[in-house]
Coordinates of C-alpha atoms in Angstrom, one line a residue:
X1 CA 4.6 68.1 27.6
X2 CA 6.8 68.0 24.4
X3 CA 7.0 64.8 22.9
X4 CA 9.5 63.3 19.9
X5 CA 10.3 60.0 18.5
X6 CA 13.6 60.1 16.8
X7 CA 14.2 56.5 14.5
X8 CA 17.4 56.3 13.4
X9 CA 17.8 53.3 10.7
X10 CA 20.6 51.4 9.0
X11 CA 21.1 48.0 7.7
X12 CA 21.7 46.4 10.9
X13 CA 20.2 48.0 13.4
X14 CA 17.4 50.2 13.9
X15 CA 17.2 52.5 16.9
X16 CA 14.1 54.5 18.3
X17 CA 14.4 56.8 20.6
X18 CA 11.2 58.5 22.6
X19 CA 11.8 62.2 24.2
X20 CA 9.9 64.1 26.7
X21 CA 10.8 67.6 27.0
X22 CA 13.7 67.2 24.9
X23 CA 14.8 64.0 27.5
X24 CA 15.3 60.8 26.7
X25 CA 13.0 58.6 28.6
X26 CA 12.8 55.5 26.2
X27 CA 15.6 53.5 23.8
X28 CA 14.2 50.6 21.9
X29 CA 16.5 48.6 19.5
X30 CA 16.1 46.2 16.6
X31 CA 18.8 44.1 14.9
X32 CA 18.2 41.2 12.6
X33 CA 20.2 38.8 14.5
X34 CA 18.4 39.7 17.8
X35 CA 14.4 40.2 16.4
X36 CA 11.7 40.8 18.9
X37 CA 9.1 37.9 19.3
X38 CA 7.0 39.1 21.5
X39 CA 3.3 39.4 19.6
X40 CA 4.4 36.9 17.1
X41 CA 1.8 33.7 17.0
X42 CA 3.3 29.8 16.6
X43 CA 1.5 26.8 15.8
X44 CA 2.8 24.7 19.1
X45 CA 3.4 21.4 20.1
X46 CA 3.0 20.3 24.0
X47 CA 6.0 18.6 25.1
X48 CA 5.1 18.3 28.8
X49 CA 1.8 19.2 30.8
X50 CA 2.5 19.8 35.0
X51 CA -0.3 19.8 37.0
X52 CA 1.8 20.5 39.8
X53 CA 2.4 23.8 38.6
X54 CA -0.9 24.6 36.3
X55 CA 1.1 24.7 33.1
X56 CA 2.8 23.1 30.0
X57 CA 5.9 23.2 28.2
X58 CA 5.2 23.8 24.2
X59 CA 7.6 23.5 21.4
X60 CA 7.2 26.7 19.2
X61 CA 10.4 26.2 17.7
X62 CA 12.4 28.2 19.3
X63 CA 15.4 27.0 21.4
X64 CA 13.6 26.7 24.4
X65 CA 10.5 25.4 24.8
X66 CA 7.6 28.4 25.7
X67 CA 6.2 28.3 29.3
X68 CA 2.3 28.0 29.4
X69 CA 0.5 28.5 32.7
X70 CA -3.5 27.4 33.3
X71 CA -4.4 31.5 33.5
X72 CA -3.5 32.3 29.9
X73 CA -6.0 29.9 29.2
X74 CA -8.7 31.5 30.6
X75 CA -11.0 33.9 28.5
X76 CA -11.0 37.5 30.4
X77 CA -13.5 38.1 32.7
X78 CA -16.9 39.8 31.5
X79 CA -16.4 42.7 33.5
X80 CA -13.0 43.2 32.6
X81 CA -12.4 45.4 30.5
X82 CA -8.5 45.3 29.4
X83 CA -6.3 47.9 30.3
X84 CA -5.6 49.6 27.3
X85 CA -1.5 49.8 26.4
X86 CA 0.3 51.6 24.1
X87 CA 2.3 48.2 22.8
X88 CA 0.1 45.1 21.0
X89 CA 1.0 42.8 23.5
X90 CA -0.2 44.2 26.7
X91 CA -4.2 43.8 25.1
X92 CA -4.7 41.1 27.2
X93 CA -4.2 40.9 31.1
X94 CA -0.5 39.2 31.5
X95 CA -0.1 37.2 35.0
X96 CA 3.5 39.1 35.4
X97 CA 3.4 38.5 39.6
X98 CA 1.2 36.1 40.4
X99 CA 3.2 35.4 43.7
X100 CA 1.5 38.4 45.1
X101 CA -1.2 36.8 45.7
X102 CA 0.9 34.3 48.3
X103 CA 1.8 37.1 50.4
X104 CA -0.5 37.3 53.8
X105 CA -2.9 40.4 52.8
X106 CA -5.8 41.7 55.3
X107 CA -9.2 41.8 53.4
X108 CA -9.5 44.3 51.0
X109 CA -5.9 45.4 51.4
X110 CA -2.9 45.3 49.4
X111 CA 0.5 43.3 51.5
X112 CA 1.1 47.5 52.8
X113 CA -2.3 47.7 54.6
X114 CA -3.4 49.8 51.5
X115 CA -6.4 49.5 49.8
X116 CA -6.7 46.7 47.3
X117 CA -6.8 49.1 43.9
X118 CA -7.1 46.2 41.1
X119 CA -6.4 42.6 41.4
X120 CA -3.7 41.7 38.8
X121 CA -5.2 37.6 38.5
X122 CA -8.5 37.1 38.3
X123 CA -10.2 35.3 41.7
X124 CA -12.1 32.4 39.6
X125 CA -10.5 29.0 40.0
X126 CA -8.4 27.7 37.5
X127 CA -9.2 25.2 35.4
X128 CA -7.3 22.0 35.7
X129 CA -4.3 22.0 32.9
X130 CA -4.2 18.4 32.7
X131 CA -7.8 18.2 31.5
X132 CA -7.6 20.8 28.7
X133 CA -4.0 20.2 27.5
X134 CA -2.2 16.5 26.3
X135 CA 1.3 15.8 25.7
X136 CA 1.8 16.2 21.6
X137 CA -1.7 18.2 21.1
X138 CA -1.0 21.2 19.0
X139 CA -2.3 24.7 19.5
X140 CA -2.1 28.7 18.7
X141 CA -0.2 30.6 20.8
X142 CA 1.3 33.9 20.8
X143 CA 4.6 35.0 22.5
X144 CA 4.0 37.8 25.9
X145 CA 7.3 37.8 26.9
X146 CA 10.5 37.0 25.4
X147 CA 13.1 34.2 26.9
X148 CA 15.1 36.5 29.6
X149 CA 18.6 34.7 31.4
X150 CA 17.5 31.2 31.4
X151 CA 14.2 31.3 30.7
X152 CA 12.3 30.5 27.1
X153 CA 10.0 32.9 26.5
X154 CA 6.3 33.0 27.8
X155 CA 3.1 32.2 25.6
X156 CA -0.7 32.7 26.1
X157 CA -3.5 31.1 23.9
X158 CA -5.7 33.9 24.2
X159 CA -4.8 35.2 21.0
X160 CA -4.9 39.2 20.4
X161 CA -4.4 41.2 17.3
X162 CA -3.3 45.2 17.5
X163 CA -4.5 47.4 14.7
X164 CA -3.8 51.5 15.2
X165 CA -7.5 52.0 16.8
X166 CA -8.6 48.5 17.7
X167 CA -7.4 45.2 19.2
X168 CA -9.1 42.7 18.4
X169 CA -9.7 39.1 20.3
X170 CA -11.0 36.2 18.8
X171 CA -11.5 34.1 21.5
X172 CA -13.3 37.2 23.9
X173 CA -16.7 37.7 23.9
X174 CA -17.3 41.6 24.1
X175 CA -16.5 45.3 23.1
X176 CA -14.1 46.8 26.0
X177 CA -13.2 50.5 26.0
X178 CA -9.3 51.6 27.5
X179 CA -9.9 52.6 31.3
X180 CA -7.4 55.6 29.8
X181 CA -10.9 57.1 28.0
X182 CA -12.8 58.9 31.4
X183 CA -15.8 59.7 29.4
X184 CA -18.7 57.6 29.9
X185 CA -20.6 59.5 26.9
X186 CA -17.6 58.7 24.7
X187 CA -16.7 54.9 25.9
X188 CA -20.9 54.2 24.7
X189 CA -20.8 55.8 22.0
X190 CA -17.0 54.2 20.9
X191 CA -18.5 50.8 22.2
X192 CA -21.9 50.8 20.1
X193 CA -19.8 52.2 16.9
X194 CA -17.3 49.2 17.0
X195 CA -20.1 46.9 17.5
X196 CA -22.6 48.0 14.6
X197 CA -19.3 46.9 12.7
X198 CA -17.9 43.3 14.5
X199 CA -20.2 40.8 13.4
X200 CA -22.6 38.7 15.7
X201 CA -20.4 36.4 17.7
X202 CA -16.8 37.0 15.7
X203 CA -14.7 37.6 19.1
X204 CA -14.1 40.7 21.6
X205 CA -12.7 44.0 20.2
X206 CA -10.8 46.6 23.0
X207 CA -11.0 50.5 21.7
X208 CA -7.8 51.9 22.6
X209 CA -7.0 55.2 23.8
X210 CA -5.6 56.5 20.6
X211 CA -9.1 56.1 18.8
X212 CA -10.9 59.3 21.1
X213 CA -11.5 60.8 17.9
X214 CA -11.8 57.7 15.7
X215 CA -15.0 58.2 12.6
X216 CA -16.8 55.7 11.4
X217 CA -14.7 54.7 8.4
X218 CA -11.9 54.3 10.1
X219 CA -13.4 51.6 12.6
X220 CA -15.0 49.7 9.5
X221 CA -11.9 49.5 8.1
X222 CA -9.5 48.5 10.9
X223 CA -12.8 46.2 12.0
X224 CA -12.8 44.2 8.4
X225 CA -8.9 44.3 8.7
X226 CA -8.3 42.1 11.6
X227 CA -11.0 39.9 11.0
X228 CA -9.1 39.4 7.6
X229 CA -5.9 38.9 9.7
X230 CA -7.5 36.5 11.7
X231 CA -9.2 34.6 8.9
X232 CA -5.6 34.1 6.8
X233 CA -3.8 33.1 10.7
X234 CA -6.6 30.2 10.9
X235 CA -6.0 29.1 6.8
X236 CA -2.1 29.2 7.2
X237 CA -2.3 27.1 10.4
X238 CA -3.6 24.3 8.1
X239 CA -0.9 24.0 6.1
X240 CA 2.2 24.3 8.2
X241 CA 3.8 21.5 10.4
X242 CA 3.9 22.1 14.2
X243 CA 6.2 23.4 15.6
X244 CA 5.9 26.7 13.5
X245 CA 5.5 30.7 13.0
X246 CA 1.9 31.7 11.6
X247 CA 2.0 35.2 12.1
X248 CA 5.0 37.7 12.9
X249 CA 4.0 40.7 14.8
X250 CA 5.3 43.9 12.7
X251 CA 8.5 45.3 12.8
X252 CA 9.8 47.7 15.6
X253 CA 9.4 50.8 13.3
X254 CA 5.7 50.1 12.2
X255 CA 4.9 49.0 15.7
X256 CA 6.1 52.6 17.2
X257 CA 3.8 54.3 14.4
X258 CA 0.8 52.4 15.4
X259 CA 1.2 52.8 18.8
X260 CA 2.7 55.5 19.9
X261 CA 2.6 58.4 17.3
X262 CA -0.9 60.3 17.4
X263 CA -1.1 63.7 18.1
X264 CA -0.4 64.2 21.2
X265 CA 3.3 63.3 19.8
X266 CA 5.0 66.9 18.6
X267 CA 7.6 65.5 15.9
X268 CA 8.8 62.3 14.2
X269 CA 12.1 62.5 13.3
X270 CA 13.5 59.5 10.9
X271 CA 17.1 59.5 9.1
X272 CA 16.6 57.0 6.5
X273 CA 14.3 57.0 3.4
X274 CA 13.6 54.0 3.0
X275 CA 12.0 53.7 6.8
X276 CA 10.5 57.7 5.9
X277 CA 9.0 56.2 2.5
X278 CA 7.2 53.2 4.8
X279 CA 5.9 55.5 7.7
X280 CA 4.5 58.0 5.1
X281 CA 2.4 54.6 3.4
X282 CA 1.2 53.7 6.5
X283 CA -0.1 57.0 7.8
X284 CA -1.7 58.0 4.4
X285 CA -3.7 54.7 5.1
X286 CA -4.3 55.1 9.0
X287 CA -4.1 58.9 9.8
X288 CA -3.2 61.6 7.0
X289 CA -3.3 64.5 9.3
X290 CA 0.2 63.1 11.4
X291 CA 1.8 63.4 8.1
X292 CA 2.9 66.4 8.3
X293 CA 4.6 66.2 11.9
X294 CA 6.7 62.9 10.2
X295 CA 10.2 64.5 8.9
X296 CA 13.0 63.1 6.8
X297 CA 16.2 64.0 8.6
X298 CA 18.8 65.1 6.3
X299 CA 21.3 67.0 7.7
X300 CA 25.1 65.7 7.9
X301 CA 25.4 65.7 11.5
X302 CA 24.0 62.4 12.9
X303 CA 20.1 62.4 13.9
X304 CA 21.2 61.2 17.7
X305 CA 23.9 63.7 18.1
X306 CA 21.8 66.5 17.2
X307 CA 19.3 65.8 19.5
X308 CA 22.5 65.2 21.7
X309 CA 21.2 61.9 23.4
X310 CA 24.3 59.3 22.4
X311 CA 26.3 60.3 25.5
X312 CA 23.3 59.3 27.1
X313 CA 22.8 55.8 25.4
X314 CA 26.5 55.3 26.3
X315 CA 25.8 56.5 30.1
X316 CA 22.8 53.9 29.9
X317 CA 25.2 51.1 31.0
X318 CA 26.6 52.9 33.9
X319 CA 25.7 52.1 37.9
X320 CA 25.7 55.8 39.0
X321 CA 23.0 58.2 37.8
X322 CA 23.6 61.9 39.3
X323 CA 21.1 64.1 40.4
X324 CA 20.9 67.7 39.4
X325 CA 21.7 69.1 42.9
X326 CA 24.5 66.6 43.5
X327 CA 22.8 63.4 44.9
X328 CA 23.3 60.3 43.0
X329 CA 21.8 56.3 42.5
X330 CA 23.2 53.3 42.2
X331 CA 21.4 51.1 40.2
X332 CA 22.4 47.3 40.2
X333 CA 21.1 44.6 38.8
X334 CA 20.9 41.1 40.2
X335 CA 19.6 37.6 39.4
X336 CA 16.5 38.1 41.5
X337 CA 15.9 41.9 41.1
X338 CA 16.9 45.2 40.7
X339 CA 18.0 47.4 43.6
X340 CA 18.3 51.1 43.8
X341 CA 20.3 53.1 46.0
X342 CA 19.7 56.9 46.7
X343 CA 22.8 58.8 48.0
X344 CA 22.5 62.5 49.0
X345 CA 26.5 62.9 47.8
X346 CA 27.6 66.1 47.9
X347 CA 24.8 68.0 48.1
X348 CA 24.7 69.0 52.1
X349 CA 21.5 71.4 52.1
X350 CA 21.8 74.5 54.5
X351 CA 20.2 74.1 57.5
X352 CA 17.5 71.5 57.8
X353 CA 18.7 68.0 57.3
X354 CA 15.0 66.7 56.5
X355 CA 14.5 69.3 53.3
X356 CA 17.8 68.6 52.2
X357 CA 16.7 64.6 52.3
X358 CA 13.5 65.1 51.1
X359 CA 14.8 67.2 48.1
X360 CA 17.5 64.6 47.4
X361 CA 14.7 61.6 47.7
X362 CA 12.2 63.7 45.2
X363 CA 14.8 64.2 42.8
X364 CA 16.2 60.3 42.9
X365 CA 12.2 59.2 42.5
X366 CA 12.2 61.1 39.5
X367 CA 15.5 60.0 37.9
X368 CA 14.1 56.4 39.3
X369 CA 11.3 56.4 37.5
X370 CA 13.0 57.7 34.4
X371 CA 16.0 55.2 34.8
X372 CA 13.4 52.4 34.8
X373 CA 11.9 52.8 31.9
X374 CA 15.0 54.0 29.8
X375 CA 16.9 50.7 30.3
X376 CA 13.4 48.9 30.5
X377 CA 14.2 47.2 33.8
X378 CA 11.7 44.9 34.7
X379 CA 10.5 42.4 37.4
X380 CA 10.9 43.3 41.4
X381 CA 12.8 46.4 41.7
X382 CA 13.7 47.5 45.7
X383 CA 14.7 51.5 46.0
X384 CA 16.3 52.5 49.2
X385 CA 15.4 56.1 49.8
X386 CA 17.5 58.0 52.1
X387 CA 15.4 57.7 55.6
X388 CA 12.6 60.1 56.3
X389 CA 11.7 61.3 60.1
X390 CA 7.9 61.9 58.8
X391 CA 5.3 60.2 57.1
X392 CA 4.2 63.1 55.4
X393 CA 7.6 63.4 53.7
X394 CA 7.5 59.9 53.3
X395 CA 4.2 60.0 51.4
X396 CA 5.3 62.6 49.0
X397 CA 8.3 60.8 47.3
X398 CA 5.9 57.9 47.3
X399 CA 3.4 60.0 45.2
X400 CA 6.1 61.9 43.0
X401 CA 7.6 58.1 42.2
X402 CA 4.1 57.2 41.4
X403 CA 3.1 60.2 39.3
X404 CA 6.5 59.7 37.3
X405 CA 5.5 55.8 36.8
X406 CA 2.3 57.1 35.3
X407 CA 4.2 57.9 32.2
X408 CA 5.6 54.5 31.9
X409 CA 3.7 52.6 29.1
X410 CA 4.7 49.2 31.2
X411 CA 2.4 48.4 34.2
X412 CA 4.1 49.3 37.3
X413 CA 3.0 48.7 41.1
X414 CA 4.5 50.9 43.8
X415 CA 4.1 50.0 47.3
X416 CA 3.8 52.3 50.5
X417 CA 7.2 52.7 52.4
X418 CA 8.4 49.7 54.5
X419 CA 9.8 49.7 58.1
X420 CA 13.5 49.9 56.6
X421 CA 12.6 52.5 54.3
X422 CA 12.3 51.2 51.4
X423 CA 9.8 50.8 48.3
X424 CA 9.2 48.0 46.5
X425 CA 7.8 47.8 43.5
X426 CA 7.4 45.6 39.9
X427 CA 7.2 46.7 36.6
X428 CA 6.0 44.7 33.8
X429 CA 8.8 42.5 31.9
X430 CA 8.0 41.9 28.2
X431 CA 11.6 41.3 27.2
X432 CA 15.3 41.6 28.6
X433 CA 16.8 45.0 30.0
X434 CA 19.0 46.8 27.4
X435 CA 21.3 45.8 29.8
X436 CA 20.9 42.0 29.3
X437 CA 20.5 42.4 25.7
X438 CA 23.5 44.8 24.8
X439 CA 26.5 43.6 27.9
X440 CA 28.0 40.7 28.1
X441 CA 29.7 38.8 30.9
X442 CA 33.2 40.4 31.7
X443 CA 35.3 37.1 30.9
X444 CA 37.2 39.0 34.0
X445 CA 35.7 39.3 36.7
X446 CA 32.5 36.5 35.8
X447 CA 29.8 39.1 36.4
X448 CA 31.0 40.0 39.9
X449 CA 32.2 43.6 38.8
X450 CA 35.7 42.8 41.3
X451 CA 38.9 41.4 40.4
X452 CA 41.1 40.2 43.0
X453 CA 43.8 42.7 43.9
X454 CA 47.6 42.2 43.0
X455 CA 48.6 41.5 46.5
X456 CA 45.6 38.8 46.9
X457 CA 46.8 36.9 43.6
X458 CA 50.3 37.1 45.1
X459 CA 49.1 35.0 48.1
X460 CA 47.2 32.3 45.3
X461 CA 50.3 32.1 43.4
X462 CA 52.5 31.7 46.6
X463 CA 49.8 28.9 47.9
X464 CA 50.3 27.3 44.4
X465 CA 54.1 27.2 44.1
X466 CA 54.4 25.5 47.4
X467 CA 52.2 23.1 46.8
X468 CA 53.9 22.2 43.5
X469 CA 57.4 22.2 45.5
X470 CA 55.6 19.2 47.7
X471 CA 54.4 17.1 44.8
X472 CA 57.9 17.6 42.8
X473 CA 56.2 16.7 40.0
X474 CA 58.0 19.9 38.0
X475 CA 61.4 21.3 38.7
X476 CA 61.1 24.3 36.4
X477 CA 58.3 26.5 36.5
X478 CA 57.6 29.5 34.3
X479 CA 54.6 32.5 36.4
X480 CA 52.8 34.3 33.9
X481 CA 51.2 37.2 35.4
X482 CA 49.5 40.3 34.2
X483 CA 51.8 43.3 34.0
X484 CA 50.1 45.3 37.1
X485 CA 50.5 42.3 39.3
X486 CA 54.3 41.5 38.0
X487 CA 55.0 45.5 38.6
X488 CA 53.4 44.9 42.2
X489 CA 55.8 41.9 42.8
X490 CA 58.9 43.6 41.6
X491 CA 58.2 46.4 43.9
X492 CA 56.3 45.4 47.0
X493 CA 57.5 42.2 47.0
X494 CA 60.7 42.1 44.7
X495 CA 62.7 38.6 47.2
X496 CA 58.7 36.7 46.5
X497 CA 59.8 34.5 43.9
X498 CA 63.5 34.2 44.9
X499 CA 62.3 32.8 48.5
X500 CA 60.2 30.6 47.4
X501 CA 62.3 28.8 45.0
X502 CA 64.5 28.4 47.6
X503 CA 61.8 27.1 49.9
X504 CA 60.2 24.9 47.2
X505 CA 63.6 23.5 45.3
X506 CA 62.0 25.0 42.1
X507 CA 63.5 26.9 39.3
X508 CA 61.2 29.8 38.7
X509 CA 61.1 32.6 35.9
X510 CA 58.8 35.4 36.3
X511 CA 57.1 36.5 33.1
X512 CA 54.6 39.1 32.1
X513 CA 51.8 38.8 30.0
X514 CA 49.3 41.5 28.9
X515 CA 47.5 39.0 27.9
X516 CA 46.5 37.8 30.8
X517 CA 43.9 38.9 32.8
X518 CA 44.9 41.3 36.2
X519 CA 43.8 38.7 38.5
X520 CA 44.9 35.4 36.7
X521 CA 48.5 33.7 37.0
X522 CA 49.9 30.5 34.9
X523 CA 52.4 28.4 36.0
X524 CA 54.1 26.6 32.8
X525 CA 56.2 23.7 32.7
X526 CA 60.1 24.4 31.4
X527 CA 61.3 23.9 29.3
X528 CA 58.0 22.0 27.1
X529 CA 56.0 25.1 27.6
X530 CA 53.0 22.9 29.2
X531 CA 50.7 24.6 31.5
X532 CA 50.1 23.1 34.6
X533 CA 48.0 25.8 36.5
X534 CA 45.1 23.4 37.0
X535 CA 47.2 20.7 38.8
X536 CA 48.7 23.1 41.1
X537 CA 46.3 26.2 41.6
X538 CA 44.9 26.7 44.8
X539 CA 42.4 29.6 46.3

């Protein structure tokens, strides 16, 4: 598979795009007034410990105070070994869905009658929050996930620390190897090398996958790194005042070189010289051989246009995705999670109805799985797959969803179909949707995507006006409407406002406002000008 990273740089934002075979699959963006947090370590303050819930409330500074649960107190288990992850913050096992384990499962079976693959919380009984943690005791935590909606963001005290070969973990107790390196040969010979060079009960180290080829020197020196890191962390937190930041995880551009680019990466494409001059320092330090596949882009046409991708930023936001043989998905977002709709459209097939389903269903789990990532939706995500008569075809969009989800550098969990047809499934969430993060509220239609029609706000207004004509507290009325609905009025219903005055005893003047919104009316006082839509407006 071709792979590219494209960085494209300025002054306020930076933008990173990740293609596979000349596709975008991943957009990542960075803007000083919007930094990412997650990975960064705070000197914290407990504000509130709940033993009802096995967790605390700590003060980190931020807006809203950090979430703490019992389980990110808990040292990983010792036979464990951490998943490796292509971002610094998923080193350590994250408690992203720890309701699962309240749903009725058979014994040794997942809530589908599956079989149990891996256990996302450990089994061991939690320890009791109340007895480790008191109310104004100050600690180190590092941010897992930032605040999302509501929400502050979530915090662990197993502390980790990513270098380019090696995460290291002071509070751990071993050397783990990714699950990601198959080799038994390798993972013993990776795990004796990184422990001839981690001193005699310094922490846990995790070889990731990128370090297959690692030598000697480089673990020695990524090794002595972190345990310098870790050393100036523990002297800083001495001196500063809790609440407060001791160490901030590196920027989004450094972050992407450490973790991402290695050589099974094709091309690095960056527009500015500035962020070209600071990858070039780091790989001459890391890994001089991927120098050569970093590139200044200097051209005069933009970076993203060349690679022709903006009109797919811009179609990021949208709720229909088409498939290539004329299906499509609707993908909309809610406050408790995502759900996916897959529409055959009009693509008919020829003949047989179930190969022109199960085409249109392969093709959505595809784009699904692609979606998904691109606008890094996380949480519980519900896909409703046009039906299937057979459980063989059923199966196989399950696996092709699955196989594309294997790309995915979040952890992801499908589930077998259900009775209605559906799939559910979570994906780790480290940080709002690019949704959440780049829209805002319509200050139209409140989130709902509707607006009432003209001939619905025509009732409203006509409700309104004759309950003002009962109270008589005004005899001349000014409407303010929106153009659209003042057009509908003059044409639909041109005698409205001329029977109601009658009706009511008021003196009304129709008025249109662009200004207004399309399904919002005033009604203002003559001949002061006051508006008086609150006292009168009715639904």
């Amino acid at each position: 598979m071709k792979r590219e990273i494209l960085i494209n740089g300025s002054q306020r934002e930076t933008r990173v795009a990740i293609l596979e075979d000349d596709r975008l699959v991943e957009l990542l963006v960075d803007r000083p007034d919007h930094r990412r947090t997650v990975g960064d370590i705070y000197l914290g303050r407990v504000e509130a410990v709940l033993p009802g819930i096995q967790a605390a409330f700590v003060d980190i500074g931020l807006e809203k105070s950090a979430f703490l649960h019992a389980s990110d107190l808990l040292e990983p288990e010792e036979d464990d070994e951490p998943e490796d992850s292509d971002e610094a913050d998923e080193a350590f096992e994250e408690a992203e869905e720890e309701q699962e384990r309240a749903k009725g499962k058979g014994r040794g079976q997942n809530g589908n009658g599956e079989p149990r693959q891996r256990e996302v919380r450990s089994r061991r009984a939690l320890p009791d929050v109340s007895e480790i943690l008191k109310k104004g005791q100050t600690l180190l935590v590092q941010v897992t996930k930032e605040p999302i909606s509501t929400k502050g963001c979530r915090v662990t005290a197993q502390i980790s620390l990513a270098g380019r070969f090696l995460v290291y973990m002071p509070y751990a107790s071993k050397v783990g190897v990714s699950r990601k390196i198959e080799s038994k040969e390798l993972r013993t010979r990776l795990r004796e090398m990184v422990g001839k060079y981690l001193p005699k009960d310094a922490g846990g180290m995790i070889v990731r996958t990128v370090a297959e080829d690692v030598t000697e020197e480089h673990v020695q020196r990524e090794v002595e790194s972190l345990l310098n890191l870790w050393k100036k962390i523990n002297r800083k937190k001495t001196f500063v005042r809790a609440p407060a930041l001791v160490q901030r995880e590196t920027s989004l551009t450094r972050g992407i070189i450490r973790d991402l680019f290695s050589a099974k990466v094709d091309a690095l494409h960056v527009d500015s010289k500035e962020l070209y001059n600071e990858i070039e320092a780091y790989l001459k330090q890391v890994d001089p051989e991927l120098l050569g596949r970093a590139n200044l882009y200097g051209e005069a046409v933009p970076l993203f246009d060349k690679f022709d991708i903006e009109n797919e930023i811009r179609d990021l936001f949208k709720a229909r995705c088409d498939l290539p043989t004329g299906g499509y998905i609707i993908i909309q977002p809610t406050e408790a999670l995502v759900s996916i709709d897959v529409n055959t459209g009009r693509y008919t097939g020829k003949k047989d109805p179930e190969k022109t389903i199960l085409k249109t269903n392969i093709e959505a789990a595809r784009e699904i799985a692609r979606q998904i990532r691109l606008r890094d939706i996380g949480g519980i995500i519900v896909c409703d797959f046009i039906d299937m008569e057979t459980r063989a075809n059923r199966d196989r969009v399950l696996q092709e969803l699955r196989t594309h989800l294997g790309r995915d550098r979040a952890r992801t969990k499908a589930f077998a179909v259900s009775e209605l047809g559906l799939i559910e499934m979570t994906r780790q969430r480290v940080r709002p949707s690019l949704w959440h993060s780049m829209t805002a509220e319509c200050p139209a239609c409140k989130g709902s995507g509707r607006v009432f029609t003209p001939e619905v706000v025509a009732r409203r207004l006509e409700r309104s006006l004759k309950r003002a004509g009962r109270e008589r507290r005004e005899r001349q009325l000014a409407v303010r409407l929106h153009p659209e609905v003042a057009l509908y009025l003059l044409e639909e219903e041109p005698r409205l406002i001329h029977t109601l005055g009658k009706l009511t005893g008021l003196e009304l003047e129709l008025r249109d406002d662009p200004m207004m919104r399309v399904d919002e009316f005033r009604l203002m006082s003559r001949p002061g000008g006051r508006d008086v839509t609150e006292i009168y407006a009715v639904a």
